[in-house]
């Protein structure tokens, strides 16, 4: 399975994530505008960039026809047309979906 990671990540975080994704084929690049996205029919999960200058819509998902899961490493989802995306059958998750874990994070 292919995981697409377009969110920025510090190198140490990225190494920790990569080292724990043995069964995933990972494609990582930062996408700040929609034109930077690369179509890939193998993508099943996507960690998107919450600071990108575009909204992820059903049209965006045409680039990833087998996408099952869209994850944002943020509490907000205003960069995702959530209802539209979920109507395509793609599950959307954010940090708010796990309040217990979120409350363990301290600054």
mmCIF file of N, CA and C in Angstrom:
data_model
loop_
_atom_site.group_PDB
_atom_site.id
_atom_site.type_symbol
_atom_site.label_atom_id
_atom_site.label_comp_id
_atom_site.label_asym_id
_atom_site.label_seq_id
_atom_site.Cartn_x
_atom_site.Cartn_y
_atom_site.Cartn_z
ATOM 1 N N UNK A 1 0.838 -1.176 0.000
ATOM 2 C CA UNK A 1 0.000 0.000 0.000
ATOM 3 C C UNK A 1 0.884 1.241 0.000
ATOM 4 N N UNK A 2 0.373 2.298 -0.608
ATOM 5 C CA UNK A 2 1.157 3.529 -0.682
ATOM 6 C C UNK A 2 0.544 4.598 0.213
ATOM 7 N N UNK A 3 1.427 5.226 0.991
ATOM 8 C CA UNK A 3 1.079 6.363 1.828
ATOM 9 C C UNK A 3 1.672 7.606 1.183
ATOM 10 N N UNK A 4 0.845 8.612 0.982
ATOM 11 C CA UNK A 4 1.316 9.891 0.474
ATOM 12 C C UNK A 4 1.436 10.842 1.651
ATOM 13 N N UNK A 5 2.590 11.484 1.793
ATOM 14 C CA UNK A 5 2.844 12.418 2.892
ATOM 15 C C UNK A 5 3.248 13.741 2.275
ATOM 16 N N UNK A 6 2.352 14.733 2.293
ATOM 17 C CA UNK A 6 2.671 16.041 1.719
ATOM 18 C C UNK A 6 2.783 17.123 2.790
ATOM 19 N N UNK A 7 2.635 16.747 4.057
ATOM 20 C CA UNK A 7 2.775 17.705 5.160
ATOM 21 C C UNK A 7 4.248 17.907 5.490
ATOM 22 N N UNK A 8 4.614 19.120 5.891
ATOM 23 C CA UNK A 8 5.997 19.328 6.333
ATOM 24 C C UNK A 8 6.246 18.520 7.603
ATOM 25 N N UNK A 9 7.441 18.034 7.764
ATOM 26 C CA UNK A 9 7.788 17.276 8.976
ATOM 27 C C UNK A 9 9.277 17.453 9.259
ATOM 28 N N UNK A 10 9.626 17.743 10.518
ATOM 29 C CA UNK A 10 11.045 17.805 10.879
ATOM 30 C C UNK A 10 11.696 16.450 10.593
ATOM 31 N N UNK A 11 12.953 16.452 10.249
ATOM 32 C CA UNK A 11 13.621 15.211 9.851
ATOM 33 C C UNK A 11 13.554 14.123 10.918
ATOM 34 N N UNK A 12 13.665 14.484 12.203
ATOM 35 C CA UNK A 12 13.618 13.443 13.238
ATOM 36 C C UNK A 12 12.227 12.814 13.337
ATOM 37 N N UNK A 13 11.167 13.611 13.158
ATOM 38 C CA UNK A 13 9.813 13.057 13.144
ATOM 39 C C UNK A 13 9.648 12.151 11.939
ATOM 40 N N UNK A 14 10.109 12.631 10.789
ATOM 41 C CA UNK A 14 9.972 11.847 9.571
ATOM 42 C C UNK A 14 10.694 10.503 9.695
ATOM 43 N N UNK A 15 11.897 10.491 10.277
ATOM 44 C CA UNK A 15 12.625 9.232 10.464
ATOM 45 C C UNK A 15 11.833 8.278 11.357
ATOM 46 N N UNK A 16 11.258 8.782 12.441
ATOM 47 C CA UNK A 16 10.478 7.941 13.356
ATOM 48 C C UNK A 16 9.258 7.363 12.648
ATOM 49 N N UNK A 17 8.587 8.178 11.858
ATOM 50 C CA UNK A 17 7.413 7.704 11.121
ATOM 51 C C UNK A 17 7.832 6.660 10.101
ATOM 52 N N UNK A 18 8.841 6.982 9.315
ATOM 53 C CA UNK A 18 9.301 6.079 8.259
ATOM 54 C C UNK A 18 9.732 4.729 8.821
ATOM 55 N N UNK A 19 10.405 4.743 9.959
ATOM 56 C CA UNK A 19 10.895 3.506 10.554
ATOM 57 C C UNK A 19 9.774 2.611 11.077
ATOM 58 N N UNK A 20 8.572 3.159 11.228
ATOM 59 C CA UNK A 20 7.447 2.380 11.730
ATOM 60 C C UNK A 20 6.396 2.088 10.664
ATOM 61 N N UNK A 21 6.743 2.273 9.435
ATOM 62 C CA UNK A 21 5.806 2.034 8.332
ATOM 63 C C UNK A 21 6.326 0.951 7.392
ATOM 64 N N UNK A 22 6.766 -0.149 7.956
ATOM 65 C CA UNK A 22 7.393 -1.205 7.172
ATOM 66 C C UNK A 22 6.532 -1.722 6.024
ATOM 67 N N UNK A 23 5.232 -1.861 6.236
ATOM 68 C CA UNK A 23 4.376 -2.449 5.210
ATOM 69 C C UNK A 23 3.812 -1.415 4.235
ATOM 70 N N UNK A 24 4.245 -0.168 4.366
ATOM 71 C CA UNK A 24 3.773 0.891 3.484
ATOM 72 C C UNK A 24 4.870 1.318 2.515
ATOM 73 N N UNK A 25 4.494 1.604 1.308
ATOM 74 C CA UNK A 25 5.363 2.230 0.331
ATOM 75 C C UNK A 25 5.058 3.722 0.448
ATOM 76 N N UNK A 26 6.014 4.519 0.880
ATOM 77 C CA UNK A 26 5.758 5.922 1.208
ATOM 78 C C UNK A 26 6.295 6.847 0.123
ATOM 79 N N UNK A 27 5.450 7.792 -0.265
ATOM 80 C CA UNK A 27 5.842 8.856 -1.180
ATOM 81 C C UNK A 27 5.767 10.150 -0.391
ATOM 82 N N UNK A 28 6.906 10.835 -0.207
ATOM 83 C CA UNK A 28 6.926 12.054 0.609
ATOM 84 C C UNK A 28 7.439 13.233 -0.208
ATOM 85 N N UNK A 29 6.647 14.265 -0.233
ATOM 86 C CA UNK A 29 7.060 15.551 -0.781
ATOM 87 C C UNK A 29 6.106 16.603 -0.231
ATOM 88 N N UNK A 30 6.576 17.830 -0.070
ATOM 89 C CA UNK A 30 5.715 18.894 0.424
ATOM 90 C C UNK A 30 4.923 19.484 -0.734
ATOM 91 N N UNK A 31 3.635 19.681 -0.499
ATOM 92 C CA UNK A 31 2.764 20.302 -1.507
ATOM 93 C C UNK A 31 2.098 21.515 -0.880
ATOM 94 N N UNK A 32 2.430 22.681 -1.377
ATOM 95 C CA UNK A 32 1.878 23.934 -0.851
ATOM 96 C C UNK A 32 0.780 24.471 -1.747
ATOM 97 N N UNK A 33 0.816 24.117 -3.029
ATOM 98 C CA UNK A 33 -0.254 24.492 -3.965
ATOM 99 C C UNK A 33 -0.711 23.233 -4.687
ATOM 100 N N UNK A 34 -1.947 23.250 -5.151
ATOM 101 C CA UNK A 34 -2.542 22.037 -5.724
ATOM 102 C C UNK A 34 -1.769 21.503 -6.931
ATOM 103 N N UNK A 35 -1.161 22.395 -7.690
ATOM 104 C CA UNK A 35 -0.398 21.970 -8.873
ATOM 105 C C UNK A 35 0.815 21.114 -8.517
ATOM 106 N N UNK A 36 1.241 21.140 -7.261
ATOM 107 C CA UNK A 36 2.393 20.335 -6.851
ATOM 108 C C UNK A 36 2.020 18.881 -6.550
ATOM 109 N N UNK A 37 0.726 18.583 -6.480
ATOM 110 C CA UNK A 37 0.305 17.208 -6.223
ATOM 111 C C UNK A 37 0.555 16.345 -7.449
ATOM 112 N N UNK A 38 0.948 15.110 -7.228
ATOM 113 C CA UNK A 38 1.239 14.172 -8.317
ATOM 114 C C UNK A 38 0.227 13.028 -8.274
ATOM 115 N N UNK A 39 -0.450 12.808 -9.375
ATOM 116 C CA UNK A 39 -1.433 11.725 -9.455
ATOM 117 C C UNK A 39 -0.748 10.389 -9.179
ATOM 118 N N UNK A 40 -1.432 9.541 -8.432
ATOM 119 C CA UNK A 40 -0.874 8.229 -8.114
ATOM 120 C C UNK A 40 -2.018 7.300 -7.710
ATOM 121 N N UNK A 41 -2.334 6.364 -8.568
ATOM 122 C CA UNK A 41 -3.459 5.466 -8.295
ATOM 123 C C UNK A 41 -3.149 4.444 -7.199
ATOM 124 N N UNK A 42 -1.907 4.375 -6.744
ATOM 125 C CA UNK A 42 -1.550 3.432 -5.675
ATOM 126 C C UNK A 42 -1.783 3.989 -4.278
ATOM 127 N N UNK A 43 -2.018 5.296 -4.152
ATOM 128 C CA UNK A 43 -2.169 5.927 -2.838
ATOM 129 C C UNK A 43 -3.459 5.462 -2.170
ATOM 130 N N UNK A 44 -3.324 4.953 -0.926
ATOM 131 C CA UNK A 44 -4.476 4.509 -0.129
ATOM 132 C C UNK A 44 -4.700 5.411 1.084
ATOM 133 N N UNK A 45 -3.641 6.092 1.541
ATOM 134 C CA UNK A 45 -3.738 7.000 2.688
ATOM 135 C C UNK A 45 -2.877 8.229 2.390
ATOM 136 N N UNK A 46 -3.334 9.376 2.900
ATOM 137 C CA UNK A 46 -2.659 10.642 2.615
ATOM 138 C C UNK A 46 -2.599 11.471 3.883
ATOM 139 N N UNK A 47 -1.383 11.877 4.279
ATOM 140 C CA UNK A 47 -1.182 12.845 5.354
ATOM 141 C C UNK A 47 -0.958 14.178 4.648
ATOM 142 N N UNK A 48 -1.976 15.032 4.707
ATOM 143 C CA UNK A 48 -1.945 16.262 3.918
ATOM 144 C C UNK A 48 -1.306 17.422 4.681
ATOM 145 N N UNK A 49 -1.004 18.466 3.944
ATOM 146 C CA UNK A 49 -0.410 19.677 4.494
ATOM 147 C C UNK A 49 -1.541 20.625 4.922
ATOM 148 N N UNK A 50 -1.732 20.838 6.220
ATOM 149 C CA UNK A 50 -2.826 21.702 6.658
ATOM 150 C C UNK A 50 -2.602 23.183 6.354
ATOM 151 N N UNK A 51 -1.403 23.552 5.973
ATOM 152 C CA UNK A 51 -1.098 24.952 5.668
ATOM 153 C C UNK A 51 -1.032 25.228 4.172
ATOM 154 N N UNK A 52 -1.414 24.261 3.371
ATOM 155 C CA UNK A 52 -1.370 24.443 1.918
ATOM 156 C C UNK A 52 -2.347 25.537 1.494
ATOM 157 N N UNK A 53 -2.104 26.096 0.333
ATOM 158 C CA UNK A 53 -2.902 27.213 -0.169
ATOM 159 C C UNK A 53 -4.074 26.748 -1.029
ATOM 160 N N UNK A 54 -4.603 25.573 -0.754
ATOM 161 C CA UNK A 54 -5.755 25.066 -1.497
ATOM 162 C C UNK A 54 -6.608 24.210 -0.569
ATOM 163 N N UNK A 55 -7.840 24.020 -0.957
ATOM 164 C CA UNK A 55 -8.764 23.170 -0.222
ATOM 165 C C UNK A 55 -8.853 21.821 -0.927
ATOM 166 N N UNK A 56 -8.764 20.757 -0.167
ATOM 167 C CA UNK A 56 -8.881 19.409 -0.731
ATOM 168 C C UNK A 56 -10.364 19.126 -0.948
ATOM 169 N N UNK A 57 -10.726 18.843 -2.183
ATOM 170 C CA UNK A 57 -12.117 18.600 -2.563
ATOM 171 C C UNK A 57 -12.234 17.228 -3.232
ATOM 172 N N UNK A 58 -13.448 16.872 -3.596
ATOM 173 C CA UNK A 58 -13.658 15.620 -4.330
ATOM 174 C C UNK A 58 -12.870 15.647 -5.642
ATOM 175 N N UNK A 59 -12.762 16.808 -6.266
ATOM 176 C CA UNK A 59 -11.991 16.929 -7.508
ATOM 177 C C UNK A 59 -10.512 16.613 -7.257
ATOM 178 N N UNK A 60 -9.974 17.096 -6.144
ATOM 179 C CA UNK A 60 -8.581 16.804 -5.792
ATOM 180 C C UNK A 60 -8.374 15.303 -5.682
ATOM 181 N N UNK A 61 -9.356 14.621 -5.106
ATOM 182 C CA UNK A 61 -9.227 13.181 -4.876
ATOM 183 C C UNK A 61 -9.194 12.370 -6.162
ATOM 184 N N UNK A 62 -9.562 12.970 -7.287
ATOM 185 C CA UNK A 62 -9.474 12.257 -8.562
ATOM 186 C C UNK A 62 -8.037 11.849 -8.871
ATOM 187 N N UNK A 63 -7.075 12.554 -8.252
ATOM 188 C CA UNK A 63 -5.662 12.194 -8.420
ATOM 189 C C UNK A 63 -5.335 10.868 -7.739
ATOM 190 N N UNK A 64 -6.167 10.479 -6.765
ATOM 191 C CA UNK A 64 -5.922 9.291 -5.943
ATOM 192 C C UNK A 64 -7.197 8.450 -5.873
ATOM 193 N N UNK A 65 -7.527 7.752 -6.962
ATOM 194 C CA UNK A 65 -8.822 7.067 -7.054
ATOM 195 C C UNK A 65 -9.037 5.944 -6.036
ATOM 196 N N UNK A 66 -7.982 5.452 -5.398
ATOM 197 C CA UNK A 66 -8.128 4.364 -4.432
ATOM 198 C C UNK A 66 -7.887 4.832 -3.000
ATOM 199 N N UNK A 67 -7.939 6.146 -2.788
ATOM 200 C CA UNK A 67 -7.714 6.713 -1.458
ATOM 201 C C UNK A 67 -8.813 6.263 -0.499
ATOM 202 N N UNK A 68 -8.405 5.794 0.683
ATOM 203 C CA UNK A 68 -9.338 5.373 1.724
ATOM 204 C C UNK A 68 -9.329 6.311 2.922
ATOM 205 N N UNK A 69 -8.191 6.954 3.183
ATOM 206 C CA UNK A 69 -8.017 7.713 4.410
ATOM 207 C C UNK A 69 -7.246 9.001 4.134
ATOM 208 N N UNK A 70 -7.795 10.128 4.605
ATOM 209 C CA UNK A 70 -7.138 11.423 4.516
ATOM 210 C C UNK A 70 -6.914 11.915 5.942
ATOM 211 N N UNK A 71 -5.654 12.119 6.310
ATOM 212 C CA UNK A 71 -5.295 12.522 7.671
ATOM 213 C C UNK A 71 -4.671 13.904 7.629
ATOM 214 N N UNK A 72 -5.111 14.762 8.549
ATOM 215 C CA UNK A 72 -4.478 16.068 8.680
ATOM 216 C C UNK A 72 -3.816 16.152 10.050
ATOM 217 N N UNK A 73 -2.533 16.527 10.098
ATOM 218 C CA UNK A 73 -1.829 16.642 11.380
ATOM 219 C C UNK A 73 -2.140 17.991 12.044
ATOM 220 N N UNK A 74 -3.416 18.282 12.172
ATOM 221 C CA UNK A 74 -3.870 19.550 12.754
ATOM 222 C C UNK A 74 -5.202 19.304 13.454
ATOM 223 N N UNK A 75 -5.632 20.277 14.247
ATOM 224 C CA UNK A 75 -6.933 20.154 14.892
ATOM 225 C C UNK A 75 -8.053 20.632 13.969
ATOM 226 N N UNK A 76 -7.750 21.547 13.088
ATOM 227 C CA UNK A 76 -8.754 22.069 12.171
ATOM 228 C C UNK A 76 -8.805 21.306 10.865
ATOM 229 N N UNK A 77 -9.935 21.425 10.183
ATOM 230 C CA UNK A 77 -10.085 20.771 8.877
ATOM 231 C C UNK A 77 -10.610 21.740 7.822
ATOM 232 N N UNK A 78 -10.389 23.044 8.037
ATOM 233 C CA UNK A 78 -10.911 24.015 7.079
ATOM 234 C C UNK A 78 -10.196 23.966 5.729
ATOM 235 N N UNK A 79 -9.120 23.221 5.625
ATOM 236 C CA UNK A 79 -8.413 23.040 4.354
ATOM 237 C C UNK A 79 -8.939 21.816 3.604
ATOM 238 N N UNK A 80 -9.972 21.188 4.159
ATOM 239 C CA UNK A 80 -10.596 20.007 3.555
ATOM 240 C C UNK A 80 -12.090 20.278 3.426
ATOM 241 N N UNK A 81 -12.651 20.068 2.257
ATOM 242 C CA UNK A 81 -14.107 20.132 2.091
ATOM 243 C C UNK A 81 -14.627 18.803 2.652
ATOM 244 N N UNK A 82 -14.677 18.742 3.972
ATOM 245 C CA UNK A 82 -14.879 17.476 4.684
ATOM 246 C C UNK A 82 -16.129 16.714 4.228
ATOM 247 N N UNK A 83 -17.261 17.376 4.172
ATOM 248 C CA UNK A 83 -18.489 16.699 3.750
ATOM 249 C C UNK A 83 -18.377 16.146 2.346
ATOM 250 N N UNK A 84 -17.803 16.935 1.462
ATOM 251 C CA UNK A 84 -17.626 16.529 0.065
ATOM 252 C C UNK A 84 -16.677 15.336 -0.038
ATOM 253 N N UNK A 85 -15.574 15.399 0.701
ATOM 254 C CA UNK A 85 -14.582 14.310 0.674
ATOM 255 C C UNK A 85 -15.170 13.039 1.276
ATOM 256 N N UNK A 86 -15.848 13.163 2.414
ATOM 257 C CA UNK A 86 -16.440 11.982 3.050
ATOM 258 C C UNK A 86 -17.539 11.372 2.188
ATOM 259 N N UNK A 87 -18.225 12.193 1.380
ATOM 260 C CA UNK A 87 -19.264 11.679 0.486
ATOM 261 C C UNK A 87 -18.680 10.755 -0.585
ATOM 262 N N UNK A 88 -17.378 10.870 -0.829
ATOM 263 C CA UNK A 88 -16.728 9.981 -1.808
ATOM 264 C C UNK A 88 -16.346 8.639 -1.176
ATOM 265 N N UNK A 89 -16.542 8.521 0.147
ATOM 266 C CA UNK A 89 -16.183 7.287 0.844
ATOM 267 C C UNK A 89 -14.838 7.346 1.537
ATOM 268 N N UNK A 90 -14.143 8.479 1.424
ATOM 269 C CA UNK A 90 -12.834 8.643 2.069
ATOM 270 C C UNK A 90 -13.046 9.075 3.521
ATOM 271 N N UNK A 91 -12.404 8.379 4.450
ATOM 272 C CA UNK A 91 -12.478 8.751 5.866
ATOM 273 C C UNK A 91 -11.510 9.898 6.115
ATOM 274 N N UNK A 92 -11.959 10.923 6.848
ATOM 275 C CA UNK A 92 -11.135 12.078 7.192
ATOM 276 C C UNK A 92 -10.853 12.032 8.684
ATOM 277 N N UNK A 93 -9.584 12.197 9.054
ATOM 278 C CA UNK A 93 -9.201 12.208 10.463
ATOM 279 C C UNK A 93 -8.313 13.414 10.745
ATOM 280 N N UNK A 94 -8.504 13.993 11.945
ATOM 281 C CA UNK A 94 -7.655 15.085 12.408
ATOM 282 C C UNK A 94 -7.240 14.779 13.841
ATOM 283 N N UNK A 95 -6.409 15.644 14.411
ATOM 284 C CA UNK A 95 -5.983 15.443 15.795
ATOM 285 C C UNK A 95 -7.161 15.435 16.765
ATOM 286 N N UNK A 96 -8.232 16.135 16.423
ATOM 287 C CA UNK A 96 -9.394 16.176 17.313
ATOM 288 C C UNK A 96 -10.138 14.850 17.374
ATOM 289 N N UNK A 97 -9.838 13.952 16.466
ATOM 290 C CA UNK A 97 -10.509 12.648 16.472
ATOM 291 C C UNK A 97 -10.017 11.746 17.591
ATOM 292 N N UNK A 98 -8.937 12.139 18.272
ATOM 293 C CA UNK A 98 -8.431 11.367 19.406
ATOM 294 C C UNK A 98 -8.125 12.352 20.542
ATOM 295 N N UNK A 99 -9.173 12.831 21.189
ATOM 296 C CA UNK A 99 -9.020 13.843 22.250
ATOM 297 C C UNK A 99 -8.169 13.344 23.408
ATOM 298 N N UNK A 100 -8.247 12.059 23.726
ATOM 299 C CA UNK A 100 -7.471 11.515 24.849
ATOM 300 C C UNK A 100 -5.985 11.702 24.583
ATOM 301 N N UNK A 101 -5.524 11.297 23.414
ATOM 302 C CA UNK A 101 -4.103 11.455 23.061
ATOM 303 C C UNK A 101 -3.737 12.929 22.934
ATOM 304 N N UNK A 102 -4.624 13.719 22.344
ATOM 305 C CA UNK A 102 -4.354 15.135 22.141
ATOM 306 C C UNK A 102 -4.108 15.838 23.482
ATOM 307 N N UNK A 103 -4.853 15.473 24.495
ATOM 308 C CA UNK A 103 -4.708 16.120 25.803
ATOM 309 C C UNK A 103 -3.431 15.715 26.533
ATOM 310 N N UNK A 104 -2.713 14.699 26.046
ATOM 311 C CA UNK A 104 -1.436 14.313 26.665
ATOM 312 C C UNK A 104 -0.274 15.119 26.121
ATOM 313 N N UNK A 105 -0.503 15.864 25.049
ATOM 314 C CA UNK A 105 0.550 16.664 24.425
ATOM 315 C C UNK A 105 0.700 17.969 25.191
ATOM 316 N N UNK A 106 1.915 18.266 25.585
ATOM 317 C CA UNK A 106 2.156 19.532 26.277
ATOM 318 C C UNK A 106 3.206 20.344 25.517
ATOM 319 N N UNK A 107 3.161 21.634 25.728
ATOM 320 C CA UNK A 107 4.093 22.520 25.035
ATOM 321 C C UNK A 107 5.416 22.582 25.778
#
